Amino acid sequence: MNIFYVPPAQINNGFAELLDQEAIHASKVMRAREGDKLTIVDGVGGRYEGIVRRITKKSVQVEIKDEQHSLPPKPQLVLGMGIIKKRDRLEFAVEKAIELGAAQIGLFRSEHTIKENVRMDRLESIAVSAMKQSLQSHLCNVEIYHSLDIMLDVVTVDNILVAHEKVDETNGDIDYKSVHNSDRTLLLVGPEGGFSEDEIEEFVNRGADLVSLGPNRLRAETAVVAFLSQFL
Ligand code: SAH
């Protein structure tokens, strides 16, 4: 199924207008023609079925025939992830987290951050592709925070779980009930150097639970996948 992303501002009076990459993708890559049917998501829960009415060099206009709107799934999972050095690994983690249902992603700089190599433009387009790929209609918001404290202050959640490799498996079980009873849970994964002792203390002071993802020491991007998979 071909799904296209059109932000709400480009959907008016029963017509949706595909622009930029989405227009090129529809007309050049998928070779859409006037009269073809296609599906659109707006990133805020709207899903539309429509018919291509007009194709120009810069846009594809679609007449909407049917629409459905959904609320974001609850509980919302917010991923907080330490910035990892290798950009391809960071991008992999963001893509997989979105496929697995992260509603929001905060990338943060922490004590053991080695190097920052983040391209927001690429992450934004990964977020759109991953939403479409996984047949979701809510766009995951990806943001960068200059420190862990800023992220913890800004992101509103009612529950925090921290993946920590130094937690004993026997007392690092995930409390699923607290996640399912929450509106928004923050899942924290450290950068390749892990979290510092001070950071762990700060999490505990903020009421976070430290959880284990098993006996193996995972790379940060693997930990992201393993962590989110627990809540599928
Ligand atoms: N501090 C370690 C490795 C950090 S791994 C070192 O340098 O040797 C990067 C992140 O992945 C960690 O901060 C943690 O959030 C997560 N992680 C990796 N393996 C984990 C495990 N077995 N259980 C819980 N979290 C894990």
PDB file of C-alpha atoms and ligand atoms in Angstrom:
ATOM      1  CA  MET A   1       0.000   0.000   0.000  1.00  0.00           C
ATOM      2  CA  ASN A   2       1.310   3.411  -0.876  1.00  0.00           C
ATOM      3  CA  ILE A   3       0.855   5.943   1.853  1.00  0.00           C
ATOM      4  CA  PHE A   4       1.721   9.601   1.548  1.00  0.00           C
ATOM      5  CA  TYR A   5       2.252  12.206   4.225  1.00  0.00           C
ATOM      6  CA  VAL A   6       0.455  15.524   3.967  1.00  0.00           C
ATOM      7  CA  PRO A   7       0.531  17.882   6.974  1.00  0.00           C
ATOM      8  CA  PRO A   8      -2.879  19.227   8.089  1.00  0.00           C
ATOM      9  CA  ALA A   9      -2.183  22.728   6.686  1.00  0.00           C
ATOM     10  CA  GLN A  10      -2.165  21.205   3.172  1.00  0.00           C
ATOM     11  CA  ILE A  11      -5.568  19.564   3.579  1.00  0.00           C
ATOM     12  CA  ASN A  12      -8.444  21.957   2.850  1.00  0.00           C
ATOM     13  CA  ASN A  13     -11.967  21.872   1.454  1.00  0.00           C
ATOM     14  CA  GLY A  14     -11.887  18.193   0.611  1.00  0.00           C
ATOM     15  CA  PHE A  15      -8.523  18.339  -1.167  1.00  0.00           C
ATOM     16  CA  ALA A  16      -5.029  17.362  -0.054  1.00  0.00           C
ATOM     17  CA  GLU A  17      -1.947  18.754  -1.736  1.00  0.00           C
ATOM     18  CA  LEU A  18       1.224  16.671  -1.850  1.00  0.00           C
ATOM     19  CA  LEU A  19       4.335  18.875  -2.101  1.00  0.00           C
ATOM     20  CA  ASP A  20       8.124  18.457  -2.247  1.00  0.00           C
ATOM     21  CA  GLN A  21       9.390  14.912  -1.611  1.00  0.00           C
ATOM     22  CA  GLU A  22       5.900  13.435  -1.315  1.00  0.00           C
ATOM     23  CA  ALA A  23       4.848  14.938  -4.662  1.00  0.00           C
ATOM     24  CA  ILE A  24       8.011  13.657  -6.359  1.00  0.00           C
ATOM     25  CA  HIS A  25       7.510  10.257  -4.781  1.00  0.00           C
ATOM     26  CA  ALA A  26       3.918  10.058  -6.001  1.00  0.00           C
ATOM     27  CA  SER A  27       4.384  11.367  -9.523  1.00  0.00           C
ATOM     28  CA  LYS A  28       7.932  10.299 -10.429  1.00  0.00           C
ATOM     29  CA  VAL A  29       8.660   7.217  -8.340  1.00  0.00           C
ATOM     30  CA  MET A  30       5.194   5.675  -8.061  1.00  0.00           C
ATOM     31  CA  ARG A  31       4.084   7.129 -11.404  1.00  0.00           C
ATOM     32  CA  ALA A  32       0.673   8.117 -10.090  1.00  0.00           C
ATOM     33  CA  ARG A  33      -1.810   9.261 -12.748  1.00  0.00           C
ATOM     34  CA  GLU A  34      -4.976  11.308 -12.583  1.00  0.00           C
ATOM     35  CA  GLY A  35      -7.766   9.018 -11.399  1.00  0.00           C
ATOM     36  CA  ASP A  36      -5.473   6.807  -9.266  1.00  0.00           C
ATOM     37  CA  LYS A  37      -6.440   6.046  -5.675  1.00  0.00           C
ATOM     38  CA  LEU A  38      -4.074   6.755  -2.823  1.00  0.00           C
ATOM     39  CA  THR A  39      -3.902   6.887   0.960  1.00  0.00           C
ATOM     40  CA  ILE A  40      -2.740   9.887   2.946  1.00  0.00           C
ATOM     41  CA  VAL A  41      -1.882  10.343   6.621  1.00  0.00           C
ATOM     42  CA  ASP A  42      -1.612  13.786   8.212  1.00  0.00           C
ATOM     43  CA  GLY A  43       0.652  12.957  11.188  1.00  0.00           C
ATOM     44  CA  VAL A  44      -2.005  13.960  13.741  1.00  0.00           C
ATOM     45  CA  GLY A  45      -4.200  10.885  13.526  1.00  0.00           C
ATOM     46  CA  GLY A  46      -6.015  11.541  10.231  1.00  0.00           C
ATOM     47  CA  ARG A  47      -6.079   8.925   7.494  1.00  0.00           C
ATOM     48  CA  TYR A  48      -7.620   9.749   4.119  1.00  0.00           C
ATOM     49  CA  GLU A  49      -8.496   7.796   0.998  1.00  0.00           C
ATOM     50  CA  GLY A  50      -8.505   9.900  -2.132  1.00  0.00           C
ATOM     51  CA  ILE A  51      -8.263  10.137  -5.892  1.00  0.00           C
ATOM     52  CA  VAL A  52      -5.532  11.969  -7.780  1.00  0.00           C
ATOM     53  CA  ARG A  53      -7.130  14.883  -9.644  1.00  0.00           C
ATOM     54  CA  ARG A  54      -4.231  16.983 -10.833  1.00  0.00           C
ATOM     55  CA  ILE A  55      -0.497  16.498 -11.222  1.00  0.00           C
ATOM     56  CA  THR A  56       1.798  19.477 -11.794  1.00  0.00           C
ATOM     57  CA  LYS A  57       5.586  19.796 -11.637  1.00  0.00           C
ATOM     58  CA  LYS A  58       5.466  20.756  -7.970  1.00  0.00           C
ATOM     59  CA  SER A  59       2.360  19.191  -6.543  1.00  0.00           C
ATOM     60  CA  VAL A  60      -0.153  16.393  -6.667  1.00  0.00           C
ATOM     61  CA  GLN A  61      -3.739  17.267  -5.801  1.00  0.00           C
ATOM     62  CA  VAL A  62      -5.918  14.603  -4.298  1.00  0.00           C
ATOM     63  CA  GLU A  63      -9.673  14.728  -3.801  1.00  0.00           C
ATOM     64  CA  ILE A  64     -10.575  13.160  -0.467  1.00  0.00           C
ATOM     65  CA  LYS A  65     -13.301  10.530  -0.591  1.00  0.00           C
ATOM     66  CA  ASP A  66     -13.111   9.074   2.883  1.00  0.00           C
ATOM     67  CA  GLU A  67     -11.450   9.981   6.170  1.00  0.00           C
ATOM     68  CA  GLN A  68     -10.885   8.521   9.625  1.00  0.00           C
ATOM     69  CA  HIS A  69      -9.390  10.106  12.708  1.00  0.00           C
ATOM     70  CA  SER A  70      -7.782   8.318  15.629  1.00  0.00           C
ATOM     71  CA  LEU A  71      -6.397   9.365  18.991  1.00  0.00           C
ATOM     72  CA  PRO A  72      -2.780   8.523  19.817  1.00  0.00           C
ATOM     73  CA  PRO A  73      -2.439   5.058  21.390  1.00  0.00           C
ATOM     74  CA  LYS A  74      -2.198   5.005  25.190  1.00  0.00           C
ATOM     75  CA  PRO A  75       0.044   4.759  27.112  1.00  0.00           C
ATOM     76  CA  GLN A  76       2.277   7.044  25.089  1.00  0.00           C
ATOM     77  CA  LEU A  77       5.881   5.918  25.117  1.00  0.00           C
ATOM     78  CA  VAL A  78       8.486   8.664  25.026  1.00  0.00           C
ATOM     79  CA  LEU A  79      12.017   7.500  24.262  1.00  0.00           C
ATOM     80  CA  GLY A  80      14.878   9.476  25.762  1.00  0.00           C
ATOM     81  CA  MET A  81      18.104   8.385  24.154  1.00  0.00           C
ATOM     82  CA  GLY A  82      21.689   9.488  24.691  1.00  0.00           C
ATOM     83  CA  ILE A  83      23.298  10.803  21.521  1.00  0.00           C
ATOM     84  CA  ILE A  84      25.567   8.086  20.149  1.00  0.00           C
ATOM     85  CA  LYS A  85      28.660   8.821  18.138  1.00  0.00           C
ATOM     86  CA  LYS A  86      27.892   6.978  14.931  1.00  0.00           C
ATOM     87  CA  ARG A  87      25.189   8.731  12.972  1.00  0.00           C
ATOM     88  CA  ASP A  88      23.981   5.618  11.152  1.00  0.00           C
ATOM     89  CA  ARG A  89      23.431   3.821  14.460  1.00  0.00           C
ATOM     90  CA  LEU A  90      21.549   6.777  15.890  1.00  0.00           C
ATOM     91  CA  GLU A  91      19.351   6.943  12.802  1.00  0.00           C
ATOM     92  CA  PHE A  92      18.735   3.190  12.983  1.00  0.00           C
ATOM     93  CA  ALA A  93      17.616   3.537  16.617  1.00  0.00           C
ATOM     94  CA  VAL A  94      15.243   6.391  15.771  1.00  0.00           C
ATOM     95  CA  GLU A  95      13.705   4.485  12.859  1.00  0.00           C
ATOM     96  CA  LYS A  96      13.187   1.293  14.866  1.00  0.00           C
ATOM     97  CA  ALA A  97      11.830   3.150  17.902  1.00  0.00           C
ATOM     98  CA  ILE A  98       9.170   4.766  15.723  1.00  0.00           C
ATOM     99  CA  GLU A  99       8.206   1.476  14.062  1.00  0.00           C
ATOM    100  CA  LEU A 100       7.862   0.018  17.551  1.00  0.00           C
ATOM    101  CA  GLY A 101       5.517   2.803  18.602  1.00  0.00           C
ATOM    102  CA  ALA A 102       7.493   5.633  20.241  1.00  0.00           C
ATOM    103  CA  ALA A 103       5.222   8.693  20.321  1.00  0.00           C
ATOM    104  CA  GLN A 104       8.052  11.143  20.941  1.00  0.00           C
ATOM    105  CA  ILE A 105      11.848  10.912  20.962  1.00  0.00           C
ATOM    106  CA  GLY A 106      14.244  13.129  22.874  1.00  0.00           C
ATOM    107  CA  LEU A 107      17.935  12.867  22.036  1.00  0.00           C
ATOM    108  CA  PHE A 108      20.075  14.200  24.836  1.00  0.00           C
ATOM    109  CA  ARG A 109      23.655  15.085  25.562  1.00  0.00           C
ATOM    110  CA  SER A 110      24.844  13.484  28.806  1.00  0.00           C
ATOM    111  CA  GLU A 111      28.072  13.082  30.790  1.00  0.00           C
ATOM    112  CA  HIS A 112      29.305  10.216  28.647  1.00  0.00           C
ATOM    113  CA  THR A 113      28.297  11.646  25.280  1.00  0.00           C
ATOM    114  CA  ILE A 114      31.317  11.299  23.011  1.00  0.00           C
ATOM    115  CA  LYS A 115      30.431  13.289  19.946  1.00  0.00           C
ATOM    116  CA  GLU A 116      27.369  14.831  18.407  1.00  0.00           C
ATOM    117  CA  ASN A 117      26.667  14.102  14.831  1.00  0.00           C
ATOM    118  CA  VAL A 118      22.958  14.607  14.480  1.00  0.00           C
ATOM    119  CA  ARG A 119      21.266  15.717  11.282  1.00  0.00           C
ATOM    120  CA  MET A 120      17.772  16.852  12.213  1.00  0.00           C
ATOM    121  CA  ASP A 121      16.653  17.071   8.579  1.00  0.00           C
ATOM    122  CA  ARG A 122      17.496  13.392   8.112  1.00  0.00           C
ATOM    123  CA  LEU A 123      15.793  12.413  11.359  1.00  0.00           C
ATOM    124  CA  GLU A 124      12.646  14.276  10.332  1.00  0.00           C
ATOM    125  CA  SER A 125      12.455  12.419   7.058  1.00  0.00           C
ATOM    126  CA  ILE A 126      13.184   9.100   8.827  1.00  0.00           C
ATOM    127  CA  ALA A 127      10.273   9.888  11.181  1.00  0.00           C
ATOM    128  CA  VAL A 128       7.920  10.381   8.224  1.00  0.00           C
ATOM    129  CA  SER A 129       9.093   7.202   6.456  1.00  0.00           C
ATOM    130  CA  ALA A 130       8.888   5.088   9.607  1.00  0.00           C
ATOM    131  CA  MET A 131       5.357   6.349  10.334  1.00  0.00           C
ATOM    132  CA  LYS A 132       4.204   5.420   6.831  1.00  0.00           C
ATOM    133  CA  GLN A 133       6.094   2.128   6.811  1.00  0.00           C
ATOM    134  CA  SER A 134       4.486   0.989  10.048  1.00  0.00           C
ATOM    135  CA  LEU A 135       0.996   2.164   8.981  1.00  0.00           C
ATOM    136  CA  GLN A 136       0.672   4.722  11.758  1.00  0.00           C
ATOM    137  CA  SER A 137      -1.010   8.083  11.373  1.00  0.00           C
ATOM    138  CA  HIS A 138       0.660   9.993  14.223  1.00  0.00           C
ATOM    139  CA  LEU A 139       4.017  11.564  13.436  1.00  0.00           C
ATOM    140  CA  CYS A 140       6.679  11.065  16.090  1.00  0.00           C
ATOM    141  CA  ASN A 141       8.248  14.301  17.193  1.00  0.00           C
ATOM    142  CA  VAL A 142      12.076  14.082  17.448  1.00  0.00           C
ATOM    143  CA  GLU A 143      13.917  16.697  19.463  1.00  0.00           C
ATOM    144  CA  ILE A 144      17.429  17.375  20.734  1.00  0.00           C
ATOM    145  CA  TYR A 145      18.126  18.499  24.289  1.00  0.00           C
ATOM    146  CA  HIS A 146      21.404  20.052  25.311  1.00  0.00           C
ATOM    147  CA  SER A 147      21.355  18.233  28.615  1.00  0.00           C
ATOM    148  CA  LEU A 148      19.611  15.387  30.317  1.00  0.00           C
ATOM    149  CA  ASP A 149      18.267  17.768  32.994  1.00  0.00           C
ATOM    150  CA  ILE A 150      16.663  20.023  30.412  1.00  0.00           C
ATOM    151  CA  MET A 151      14.959  17.034  28.826  1.00  0.00           C
ATOM    152  CA  LEU A 152      13.703  15.752  32.178  1.00  0.00           C
ATOM    153  CA  ASP A 153      12.343  19.223  33.002  1.00  0.00           C
ATOM    154  CA  VAL A 154      10.659  19.782  29.652  1.00  0.00           C
ATOM    155  CA  VAL A 155       9.183  16.401  28.778  1.00  0.00           C
ATOM    156  CA  THR A 156       6.003  15.782  30.736  1.00  0.00           C
ATOM    157  CA  VAL A 157       5.483  12.162  31.741  1.00  0.00           C
ATOM    158  CA  ASP A 158       3.973  10.411  34.713  1.00  0.00           C
ATOM    159  CA  ASN A 159       6.357   7.486  34.831  1.00  0.00           C
ATOM    160  CA  ILE A 160      10.092   7.009  34.111  1.00  0.00           C
ATOM    161  CA  LEU A 161      11.929   3.747  33.385  1.00  0.00           C
ATOM    162  CA  VAL A 162      15.712   3.746  32.926  1.00  0.00           C
ATOM    163  CA  ALA A 163      17.443   0.871  31.141  1.00  0.00           C
ATOM    164  CA  HIS A 164      20.569   0.241  33.165  1.00  0.00           C
ATOM    165  CA  GLU A 165      23.011  -2.572  32.488  1.00  0.00           C
ATOM    166  CA  LYS A 166      24.261  -2.509  36.066  1.00  0.00           C
ATOM    167  CA  VAL A 167      20.910  -3.445  37.527  1.00  0.00           C
ATOM    168  CA  ASP A 168      20.596  -6.999  38.732  1.00  0.00           C
ATOM    169  CA  GLU A 169      18.067  -8.866  36.570  1.00  0.00           C
ATOM    170  CA  THR A 170      16.251 -10.135  39.617  1.00  0.00           C
ATOM    171  CA  ASN A 171      15.350  -6.666  40.897  1.00  0.00           C
ATOM    172  CA  GLY A 172      15.288  -4.911  37.541  1.00  0.00           C
ATOM    173  CA  ASP A 173      11.947  -6.249  36.340  1.00  0.00           C
ATOM    174  CA  ILE A 174       9.708  -3.895  34.415  1.00  0.00           C
ATOM    175  CA  ASP A 175       6.580  -2.906  36.312  1.00  0.00           C
ATOM    176  CA  TYR A 176       4.165  -3.271  33.365  1.00  0.00           C
ATOM    177  CA  LYS A 177       1.194  -2.268  35.464  1.00  0.00           C
ATOM    178  CA  SER A 178       2.666   1.162  36.166  1.00  0.00           C
ATOM    179  CA  VAL A 179       3.318   1.662  32.443  1.00  0.00           C
ATOM    180  CA  HIS A 180      -0.168   0.601  31.381  1.00  0.00           C
ATOM    181  CA  ASN A 181      -1.751   2.775  34.069  1.00  0.00           C
ATOM    182  CA  SER A 182       0.222   5.821  32.953  1.00  0.00           C
ATOM    183  CA  ASP A 183      -0.667   8.299  30.226  1.00  0.00           C
ATOM    184  CA  ARG A 184       2.939   8.825  29.229  1.00  0.00           C
ATOM    185  CA  THR A 185       5.993   6.836  30.222  1.00  0.00           C
ATOM    186  CA  LEU A 186       9.558   7.949  29.533  1.00  0.00           C
ATOM    187  CA  LEU A 187      11.973   5.161  28.585  1.00  0.00           C
ATOM    188  CA  LEU A 188      15.611   6.191  28.986  1.00  0.00           C
ATOM    189  CA  VAL A 189      18.579   4.586  27.248  1.00  0.00           C
ATOM    190  CA  GLY A 190      22.133   5.840  27.732  1.00  0.00           C
ATOM    191  CA  PRO A 191      24.776   6.583  25.105  1.00  0.00           C
ATOM    192  CA  GLU A 192      27.532   4.032  24.328  1.00  0.00           C
ATOM    193  CA  GLY A 193      29.385   5.034  27.504  1.00  0.00           C
ATOM    194  CA  GLY A 194      26.260   4.435  29.597  1.00  0.00           C
ATOM    195  CA  PHE A 195      24.901   6.675  32.358  1.00  0.00           C
ATOM    196  CA  SER A 196      27.167   8.076  35.082  1.00  0.00           C
ATOM    197  CA  GLU A 197      26.569   7.308  38.761  1.00  0.00           C
ATOM    198  CA  ASP A 198      25.381  10.898  39.276  1.00  0.00           C
ATOM    199  CA  GLU A 199      22.877  10.602  36.459  1.00  0.00           C
ATOM    200  CA  ILE A 200      21.506   7.359  37.870  1.00  0.00           C
ATOM    201  CA  GLU A 201      21.152   9.034  41.275  1.00  0.00           C
ATOM    202  CA  GLU A 202      19.304  11.946  39.670  1.00  0.00           C
ATOM    203  CA  PHE A 203      16.863   9.529  37.961  1.00  0.00           C
ATOM    204  CA  VAL A 204      16.199   7.759  41.233  1.00  0.00           C
ATOM    205  CA  ASN A 205      15.580  11.136  42.940  1.00  0.00           C
ATOM    206  CA  ARG A 206      13.019  11.899  40.265  1.00  0.00           C
ATOM    207  CA  GLY A 207      11.211   8.664  41.078  1.00  0.00           C
ATOM    208  CA  ALA A 208      12.457   6.599  38.135  1.00  0.00           C
ATOM    209  CA  ASP A 209      12.652   2.794  38.140  1.00  0.00           C
ATOM    210  CA  LEU A 210      15.908   1.204  36.972  1.00  0.00           C
ATOM    211  CA  VAL A 211      15.264  -1.805  34.757  1.00  0.00           C
ATOM    212  CA  SER A 212      17.324  -4.601  33.245  1.00  0.00           C
ATOM    213  CA  LEU A 213      17.093  -5.759  29.630  1.00  0.00           C
ATOM    214  CA  GLY A 214      18.765  -9.071  30.408  1.00  0.00           C
ATOM    215  CA  PRO A 215      22.252 -10.287  31.272  1.00  0.00           C
ATOM    216  CA  ASN A 216      23.965  -9.198  28.044  1.00  0.00           C
ATOM    217  CA  ARG A 217      25.472  -5.767  27.628  1.00  0.00           C
ATOM    218  CA  LEU A 218      23.664  -4.366  24.603  1.00  0.00           C
ATOM    219  CA  ARG A 219      24.711  -1.589  22.278  1.00  0.00           C
ATOM    220  CA  ALA A 220      22.594   1.505  22.818  1.00  0.00           C
ATOM    221  CA  GLU A 221      20.617   1.009  19.591  1.00  0.00           C
ATOM    222  CA  THR A 222      19.942  -2.644  20.454  1.00  0.00           C
ATOM    223  CA  ALA A 223      18.816  -1.571  23.926  1.00  0.00           C
ATOM    224  CA  VAL A 224      16.341   0.847  22.291  1.00  0.00           C
ATOM    225  CA  VAL A 225      14.818  -1.979  20.228  1.00  0.00           C
ATOM    226  CA  ALA A 226      14.778  -4.431  23.138  1.00  0.00           C
ATOM    227  CA  PHE A 227      13.248  -1.838  25.486  1.00  0.00           C
ATOM    228  CA  LEU A 228      10.406  -0.726  23.204  1.00  0.00           C
ATOM    229  CA  SER A 229       9.636  -4.318  22.189  1.00  0.00           C
ATOM    230  CA  GLN A 230       8.633  -5.020  25.788  1.00  0.00           C
ATOM    231  CA  PHE A 231       5.510  -2.898  25.283  1.00  0.00           C
ATOM    232  CA  LEU A 232       4.238  -4.123  21.912  1.00  0.00           C
TER     233      LEU A 232
HETATM  234  N1  SAH B   1      28.182   1.482  30.394  1.00  0.00           N
HETATM  235  C1  SAH B   1      28.472   0.443  29.473  1.00  0.00           C
HETATM  236  C2  SAH B   1      27.618   0.268  28.222  1.00  0.00           C
HETATM  237  C3  SAH B   1      26.452   1.154  27.986  1.00  0.00           C
HETATM  238  S1  SAH B   1      25.365   0.433  26.846  1.00  0.00           S
HETATM  239  C4  SAH B   1      29.895   0.459  29.107  1.00  0.00           C
HETATM  240  O1  SAH B   1      30.420   1.465  28.608  1.00  0.00           O
HETATM  241  O2  SAH B   1      30.487  -0.560  29.302  1.00  0.00           O
HETATM  242  C5  SAH B   1      24.337   1.792  26.422  1.00  0.00           C
HETATM  243  C6  SAH B   1      23.002   1.833  27.108  1.00  0.00           C
HETATM  244  O3  SAH B   1      22.234   0.692  26.725  1.00  0.00           O
HETATM  245  C7  SAH B   1      23.042   1.814  28.611  1.00  0.00           C
HETATM  246  O4  SAH B   1      23.224   3.098  29.162  1.00  0.00           O
HETATM  247  C8  SAH B   1      21.656   1.241  28.960  1.00  0.00           C
HETATM  248  O5  SAH B   1      20.680   2.272  28.936  1.00  0.00           O
HETATM  249  C9  SAH B   1      21.392   0.291  27.797  1.00  0.00           C
HETATM  250  N2  SAH B   1      21.701  -1.127  28.098  1.00  0.00           N
HETATM  251  C10 SAH B   1      22.619  -1.904  27.477  1.00  0.00           C
HETATM  252  N3  SAH B   1      22.563  -3.171  27.945  1.00  0.00           N
HETATM  253  C11 SAH B   1      21.593  -3.198  28.878  1.00  0.00           C
HETATM  254  C12 SAH B   1      21.046  -4.219  29.723  1.00  0.00           C
HETATM  255  N4  SAH B   1      21.498  -5.460  29.705  1.00  0.00           N
HETATM  256  N5  SAH B   1      20.041  -3.875  30.551  1.00  0.00           N
HETATM  257  C13 SAH B   1      19.568  -2.617  30.602  1.00  0.00           C
HETATM  258  N6  SAH B   1      20.042  -1.613  29.834  1.00  0.00           N
HETATM  259  C14 SAH B   1      21.027  -1.891  28.970  1.00  0.00           C
END
